Amino acid sequence: MTKIFNVLLYFIVFLLTAVDVMAQTDKVDYYSAGYYEYGGITLPYRQLDLHQNKDGKSILVIQLHGGSARGDDNEAQLAASAVDSVENYLNAHGMKSIFLLPQCGADRVWNENASTYDVTMTMVLEHWLQDFIASHSNVDVTRIYITGYSAGGSGSWRMINDYQSMFAAAGIAAANPVMVTAENCKNTPVYAIAGSADRIMNATRIENFVNQMVALGGKALFDLLEGKDHFGTCDTAFTGERLDWLFAHRRSIAGDVNHDGTITSSDITAIYNILLGAE
């Protein structure tokens, strides 16, 4: 009986692995591949441009993968269910968008101690994003979003901690806030999701941190997924309702009255008219 059970278990694992590999292989066909270098570090990434025939600028969405997708093949980060969740949402809602999936090297992690490395992975990410935005004038700088799960979620906490004016909002799943403060993170709206059965990340710690952010005046939500372990949380965190909340946010820019992500003559005219009306 035990042998039969083991055979069935191996067969199930094989099927699940095969599904992941097929999904990953399929995405290789339509996610373009890119590479960025900074500080002696090469950052592979995948890019998907959606609904670019629409008017207006593109929102920019970044997703940081978990630890098992580390490497340099520029493919492993494609296989996660979290990728499907975001991609499907952007497609279903017809959102003009650019979806970026960077890959962390096998010998590094997204959230690193600055005293250990001259150039941390979050520094690489920040320079990459700034250069990407500078070379893509169609990006709406008021609508840049970061999502992450597991180790990528901890990297997302670190990104909003270190670069407080970059993101309109963050969606973070199954990830402890490490080497960050609530005071810094409160400046970015955050939706944090944790599993009650997660034995890798601490749901109570995450909830307490979110509560600290709110107490300091931040905008943050916390959801506890009952019965979900670490991997179940990563797979199911990015629901349509949570992504609705995420993408409803826009970062304000001083002087951008018409909220198009740039300061133009139309903003100056609008400000002039407002001042005239106030007199």
CSV table of C-alpha atoms in Angstrom, one decimal:
chain,number,residue,atom,x,y,z
A,1,MET,CA,0.0,0.0,0.0
A,2,THR,CA,2.8,2.4,0.9
A,3,LYS,CA,4.5,1.7,-2.5
A,4,ILE,CA,1.3,2.4,-4.4
A,5,PHE,CA,0.9,5.7,-2.4
A,6,ASN,CA,4.5,6.7,-3.2
A,7,VAL,CA,4.1,5.9,-6.9
A,8,LEU,CA,0.9,8.0,-7.0
A,9,LEU,CA,2.7,10.9,-5.2
A,10,TYR,CA,5.6,10.8,-7.6
A,11,PHE,CA,3.1,10.8,-10.5
A,12,ILE,CA,1.3,13.8,-9.1
A,13,VAL,CA,4.5,15.7,-8.6
A,14,PHE,CA,5.6,14.8,-12.1
A,15,LEU,CA,2.3,16.2,-13.6
A,16,LEU,CA,2.6,19.4,-11.6
A,17,THR,CA,6.2,19.9,-12.7
A,18,ALA,CA,5.2,19.1,-16.3
A,19,VAL,CA,2.5,21.8,-16.2
A,20,ASP,CA,4.9,24.4,-14.9
A,21,VAL,CA,7.4,23.6,-17.6
A,22,MET,CA,4.8,23.8,-20.3
A,23,ALA,CA,3.5,27.1,-19.0
A,24,GLN,CA,7.1,28.4,-18.8
A,25,THR,CA,8.0,27.2,-22.3
A,26,ASP,CA,4.8,28.9,-23.7
A,27,LYS,CA,5.7,32.2,-22.2
A,28,VAL,CA,9.2,32.1,-23.6
A,29,ASP,CA,7.6,32.5,-27.0
A,30,TYR,CA,6.0,35.8,-26.3
A,31,TYR,CA,7.8,37.4,-23.4
A,32,SER,CA,10.8,39.2,-25.0
A,33,ALA,CA,14.2,38.7,-23.3
A,34,GLY,CA,16.5,41.5,-22.1
A,35,TYR,CA,19.6,42.0,-20.0
A,36,TYR,CA,20.8,45.0,-17.9
A,37,GLU,CA,24.2,45.5,-16.4
A,38,TYR,CA,25.0,47.7,-13.4
A,39,GLY,CA,27.9,47.6,-11.0
A,40,GLY,CA,29.3,44.4,-12.5
A,41,ILE,CA,26.0,42.6,-12.1
A,42,THR,CA,24.0,41.3,-15.1
A,43,LEU,CA,20.2,41.3,-14.6
A,44,PRO,CA,18.2,39.1,-17.0
A,45,TYR,CA,14.6,40.1,-17.4
A,46,ARG,CA,11.5,39.3,-19.4
A,47,GLN,CA,9.2,41.9,-20.8
A,48,LEU,CA,5.6,41.7,-22.0
A,49,ASP,CA,4.0,44.7,-23.8
A,50,LEU,CA,0.2,44.6,-23.7
A,51,HIS,CA,-2.5,46.7,-25.6
A,52,GLN,CA,0.1,49.1,-26.9
A,53,ASN,CA,-2.3,50.2,-29.7
A,54,LYS,CA,-4.4,52.1,-27.1
A,55,ASP,CA,-4.2,55.8,-26.5
A,56,GLY,CA,-2.3,57.2,-23.5
A,57,LYS,CA,0.7,56.0,-21.7
A,58,SER,CA,1.5,52.5,-20.4
A,59,ILE,CA,1.4,51.5,-16.7
A,60,LEU,CA,4.6,49.7,-15.6
A,61,VAL,CA,4.3,46.5,-13.5
A,62,ILE,CA,7.3,44.8,-12.0
A,63,GLN,CA,7.2,41.3,-10.3
A,64,LEU,CA,9.9,39.9,-8.2
A,65,HIS,CA,10.1,36.1,-8.1
A,66,GLY,CA,10.7,33.7,-5.2
A,67,GLY,CA,14.0,32.0,-4.3
A,68,SER,CA,13.5,28.9,-6.4
A,69,ALA,CA,13.5,30.9,-9.7
A,70,ARG,CA,17.0,32.4,-9.1
A,71,GLY,CA,19.6,31.8,-11.9
A,72,ASP,CA,20.7,33.1,-15.2
A,73,ASP,CA,18.5,31.2,-17.7
A,74,ASN,CA,16.0,34.2,-18.0
A,75,GLU,CA,13.2,31.6,-18.0
A,76,ALA,CA,12.6,30.2,-14.5
A,77,GLN,CA,10.8,33.4,-13.3
A,78,LEU,CA,8.1,32.9,-16.0
A,79,ALA,CA,6.6,29.7,-14.5
A,80,ALA,CA,4.9,31.1,-11.4
A,81,SER,CA,1.1,31.3,-10.9
A,82,ALA,CA,1.6,34.9,-9.8
A,83,VAL,CA,2.8,35.7,-13.3
A,84,ASP,CA,-0.4,34.3,-14.8
A,85,SER,CA,-2.5,36.2,-12.3
A,86,VAL,CA,-1.1,39.6,-13.2
A,87,GLU,CA,-0.8,38.9,-16.9
A,88,ASN,CA,-4.4,37.6,-17.1
A,89,TYR,CA,-5.7,40.6,-15.2
A,90,LEU,CA,-3.9,43.1,-17.5
A,91,ASN,CA,-5.3,41.3,-20.5
A,92,ALA,CA,-8.8,40.9,-19.3
A,93,HIS,CA,-9.0,44.6,-18.4
A,94,GLY,CA,-7.4,45.7,-21.6
A,95,MET,CA,-4.8,47.7,-19.8
A,96,LYS,CA,-2.1,49.4,-21.8
A,97,SER,CA,0.9,48.1,-19.8
A,98,ILE,CA,4.4,46.8,-19.7
A,99,PHE,CA,5.0,43.8,-17.4
A,100,LEU,CA,8.6,43.2,-16.3
A,101,LEU,CA,10.0,40.0,-14.7
A,102,PRO,CA,13.6,40.3,-13.6
A,103,GLN,CA,15.7,37.3,-12.5
A,104,CYS,CA,17.9,37.3,-9.5
A,105,GLY,CA,21.2,35.5,-9.7
A,106,ALA,CA,21.6,32.1,-8.0
A,107,ASP,CA,24.3,33.5,-5.6
A,108,ARG,CA,22.3,36.6,-4.7
A,109,VAL,CA,18.9,37.5,-3.1
A,110,TRP,CA,16.6,40.4,-3.8
A,111,ASN,CA,16.9,41.8,-0.2
A,112,GLU,CA,20.5,42.1,0.7
A,113,ASN,CA,22.5,43.8,3.5
A,114,ALA,CA,24.2,46.9,2.2
A,115,SER,CA,27.1,46.3,4.6
A,116,THR,CA,27.8,43.0,2.8
A,117,TYR,CA,27.7,44.2,-0.8
A,118,ASP,CA,29.0,47.3,-2.5
A,119,VAL,CA,26.1,46.9,-5.0
A,120,THR,CA,23.0,45.2,-3.7
A,121,MET,CA,20.3,43.7,-5.9
A,122,THR,CA,17.8,46.5,-4.9
A,123,MET,CA,20.4,49.0,-6.2
A,124,VAL,CA,20.6,47.2,-9.5
A,125,LEU,CA,16.8,47.1,-9.7
A,126,GLU,CA,16.5,50.8,-9.0
A,127,HIS,CA,19.0,51.8,-11.7
A,128,TRP,CA,17.4,49.4,-14.1
A,129,LEU,CA,14.0,50.8,-13.6
A,130,GLN,CA,15.2,54.4,-13.8
A,131,ASP,CA,17.0,53.7,-17.1
A,132,PHE,CA,14.1,51.7,-18.4
A,133,ILE,CA,11.7,54.6,-17.7
A,134,ALA,CA,14.1,57.1,-19.2
A,135,SER,CA,14.3,55.1,-22.5
A,136,HIS,CA,10.5,54.4,-22.6
A,137,SER,CA,8.8,57.8,-22.9
A,138,ASN,CA,5.4,56.0,-23.1
A,139,VAL,CA,5.6,54.9,-19.4
A,140,ASP,CA,3.2,56.7,-17.0
A,141,VAL,CA,5.6,57.5,-14.2
A,142,THR,CA,2.6,58.0,-11.8
A,143,ARG,CA,1.5,54.4,-12.4
A,144,ILE,CA,4.5,52.2,-11.6
A,145,TYR,CA,3.7,49.1,-9.5
A,146,ILE,CA,5.7,46.4,-7.8
A,147,THR,CA,4.5,43.0,-6.9
A,148,GLY,CA,6.5,40.1,-5.3
A,149,TYR,CA,6.0,36.8,-3.5
A,150,SER,CA,8.1,34.9,-1.0
A,151,ALA,CA,11.8,36.2,-1.4
A,152,GLY,CA,10.5,38.5,-4.1
A,153,GLY,CA,8.0,39.9,-1.6
A,154,SER,CA,10.8,40.7,0.9
A,155,GLY,CA,12.6,42.4,-2.0
A,156,SER,CA,9.5,44.4,-2.7
A,157,TRP,CA,9.3,45.5,0.9
A,158,ARG,CA,12.9,46.7,0.6
A,159,MET,CA,12.3,48.5,-2.7
A,160,ILE,CA,9.4,50.6,-1.2
A,161,ASN,CA,11.5,51.2,1.9
A,162,ASP,CA,14.6,52.5,0.0
A,163,TYR,CA,12.8,54.2,-2.9
A,164,GLN,CA,9.8,55.8,-1.4
A,165,SER,CA,8.8,58.0,-4.3
A,166,MET,CA,9.0,55.4,-7.1
A,167,PHE,CA,5.9,53.2,-6.8
A,168,ALA,CA,2.2,54.0,-7.0
A,169,ALA,CA,1.5,50.9,-4.9
A,170,ALA,CA,2.8,47.4,-4.0
A,171,GLY,CA,1.3,43.9,-3.8
A,172,ILE,CA,3.3,41.6,-1.5
A,173,ALA,CA,2.6,38.0,-0.8
A,174,ALA,CA,4.0,35.6,1.8
A,175,ALA,CA,7.0,37.8,2.7
A,176,ASN,CA,8.4,39.1,5.9
A,177,PRO,CA,9.4,42.8,6.0
A,178,VAL,CA,13.1,42.5,6.7
A,179,MET,CA,15.7,45.3,7.0
A,180,VAL,CA,12.9,47.9,6.5
A,181,THR,CA,10.9,50.3,8.7
A,182,ALA,CA,7.2,51.0,8.8
A,183,GLU,CA,8.1,54.7,8.8
A,184,ASN,CA,9.7,54.4,5.3
A,185,CYS,CA,7.3,51.8,3.9
A,186,LYS,CA,4.2,53.9,4.9
A,187,ASN,CA,4.8,56.2,2.0
A,188,THR,CA,3.7,53.6,-0.5
A,189,PRO,CA,0.2,52.0,-0.5
A,190,VAL,CA,0.7,48.2,0.2
A,191,TYR,CA,-1.6,45.2,0.0
A,192,ALA,CA,0.0,42.4,2.0
A,193,ILE,CA,-1.2,38.8,1.9
A,194,ALA,CA,-0.1,36.0,4.2
A,195,GLY,CA,-1.1,32.4,4.8
A,196,SER,CA,-2.2,31.1,8.2
A,197,ALA,CA,-0.4,27.8,7.6
A,198,ASP,CA,2.8,29.4,6.3
A,199,ARG,CA,5.8,27.9,8.1
A,200,ILE,CA,8.3,29.9,6.2
A,201,MET,CA,7.0,33.5,6.6
A,202,ASN,CA,5.3,34.8,9.7
A,203,ALA,CA,1.8,36.0,9.2
A,204,THR,CA,1.6,37.7,12.6
A,205,ARG,CA,4.8,39.6,11.9
A,206,ILE,CA,3.5,40.8,8.6
A,207,GLU,CA,0.2,41.8,10.0
A,208,ASN,CA,1.8,43.7,12.9
A,209,PHE,CA,4.0,45.6,10.4
A,210,VAL,CA,1.0,46.6,8.3
A,211,ASN,CA,-0.7,47.8,11.4
A,212,GLN,CA,2.4,49.9,12.2
A,213,MET,CA,2.2,51.5,8.8
A,214,VAL,CA,-1.4,52.4,9.2
A,215,ALA,CA,-0.8,53.8,12.6
A,216,LEU,CA,1.8,56.1,11.1
A,217,GLY,CA,-0.7,57.3,8.5
A,218,GLY,CA,0.1,54.9,5.7
A,219,LYS,CA,-2.4,53.2,3.4
A,220,ALA,CA,-2.1,49.5,3.8
A,221,LEU,CA,-4.3,46.4,3.8
A,222,PHE,CA,-3.6,42.9,5.2
A,223,ASP,CA,-5.4,39.6,4.2
A,224,LEU,CA,-4.9,36.3,6.0
A,225,LEU,CA,-5.5,33.3,3.8
A,226,GLU,CA,-6.9,30.7,6.2
A,227,GLY,CA,-5.3,27.2,5.8
A,228,LYS,CA,-2.9,28.3,3.0
A,229,ASP,CA,0.7,27.3,3.4
A,230,HIS,CA,3.6,29.3,1.9
A,231,PHE,CA,3.3,28.0,-1.6
A,232,GLY,CA,-0.5,28.1,-1.6
A,233,THR,CA,-0.3,31.8,-0.6
A,234,CYS,CA,2.2,32.6,-3.4
A,235,ASP,CA,-0.1,30.9,-5.9
A,236,THR,CA,-3.4,32.5,-5.0
A,237,ALA,CA,-2.5,35.9,-3.5
A,238,PHE,CA,-3.0,38.1,-6.6
A,239,THR,CA,-6.8,37.9,-7.1
A,240,GLY,CA,-8.7,40.3,-9.3
A,241,GLU,CA,-10.1,42.2,-6.3
A,242,ARG,CA,-6.6,42.8,-4.8
A,243,LEU,CA,-5.2,43.8,-8.2
A,244,ASP,CA,-8.2,46.2,-8.6
A,245,TRP,CA,-7.0,47.9,-5.4
A,246,LEU,CA,-3.4,47.9,-6.5
A,247,PHE,CA,-4.0,49.5,-9.9
A,248,ALA,CA,-6.5,52.0,-8.6
A,249,HIS,CA,-3.5,53.9,-7.1
A,250,ARG,CA,-1.6,56.7,-8.8
A,251,ARG,CA,1.4,58.5,-7.4
A,252,SER,CA,1.0,62.3,-7.5
A,253,ILE,CA,3.6,64.6,-9.0
A,254,ALA,CA,3.8,68.2,-7.9
A,255,GLY,CA,2.4,70.4,-10.7
A,256,ASP,CA,0.8,67.5,-12.7
A,257,VAL,CA,-2.7,68.8,-12.6
A,258,ASN,CA,-4.1,66.7,-15.4
A,259,HIS,CA,-2.5,63.5,-14.0
A,260,ASP,CA,-0.8,62.4,-17.2
A,261,GLY,CA,2.6,61.8,-15.6
A,262,THR,CA,4.3,64.8,-17.0
A,263,ILE,CA,4.4,68.6,-16.4
A,264,THR,CA,3.4,70.3,-19.7
A,265,SER,CA,1.9,73.6,-20.8
A,266,SER,CA,-1.6,72.3,-20.2
A,267,ASP,CA,-0.7,71.9,-16.5
A,268,ILE,CA,0.6,75.5,-16.4
A,269,THR,CA,-2.6,76.7,-18.0
A,270,ALA,CA,-4.8,74.7,-15.6
A,271,ILE,CA,-2.8,76.1,-12.6
A,272,TYR,CA,-3.2,79.6,-14.0
A,273,ASN,CA,-7.0,79.2,-14.4
A,274,ILE,CA,-7.2,77.8,-10.8
A,275,LEU,CA,-5.3,80.9,-9.5
A,276,LEU,CA,-7.6,83.2,-11.5
A,277,GLY,CA,-10.6,81.5,-10.1
A,278,ALA,CA,-9.3,81.9,-6.6
A,279,GLU,CA,-8.9,85.6,-6.9
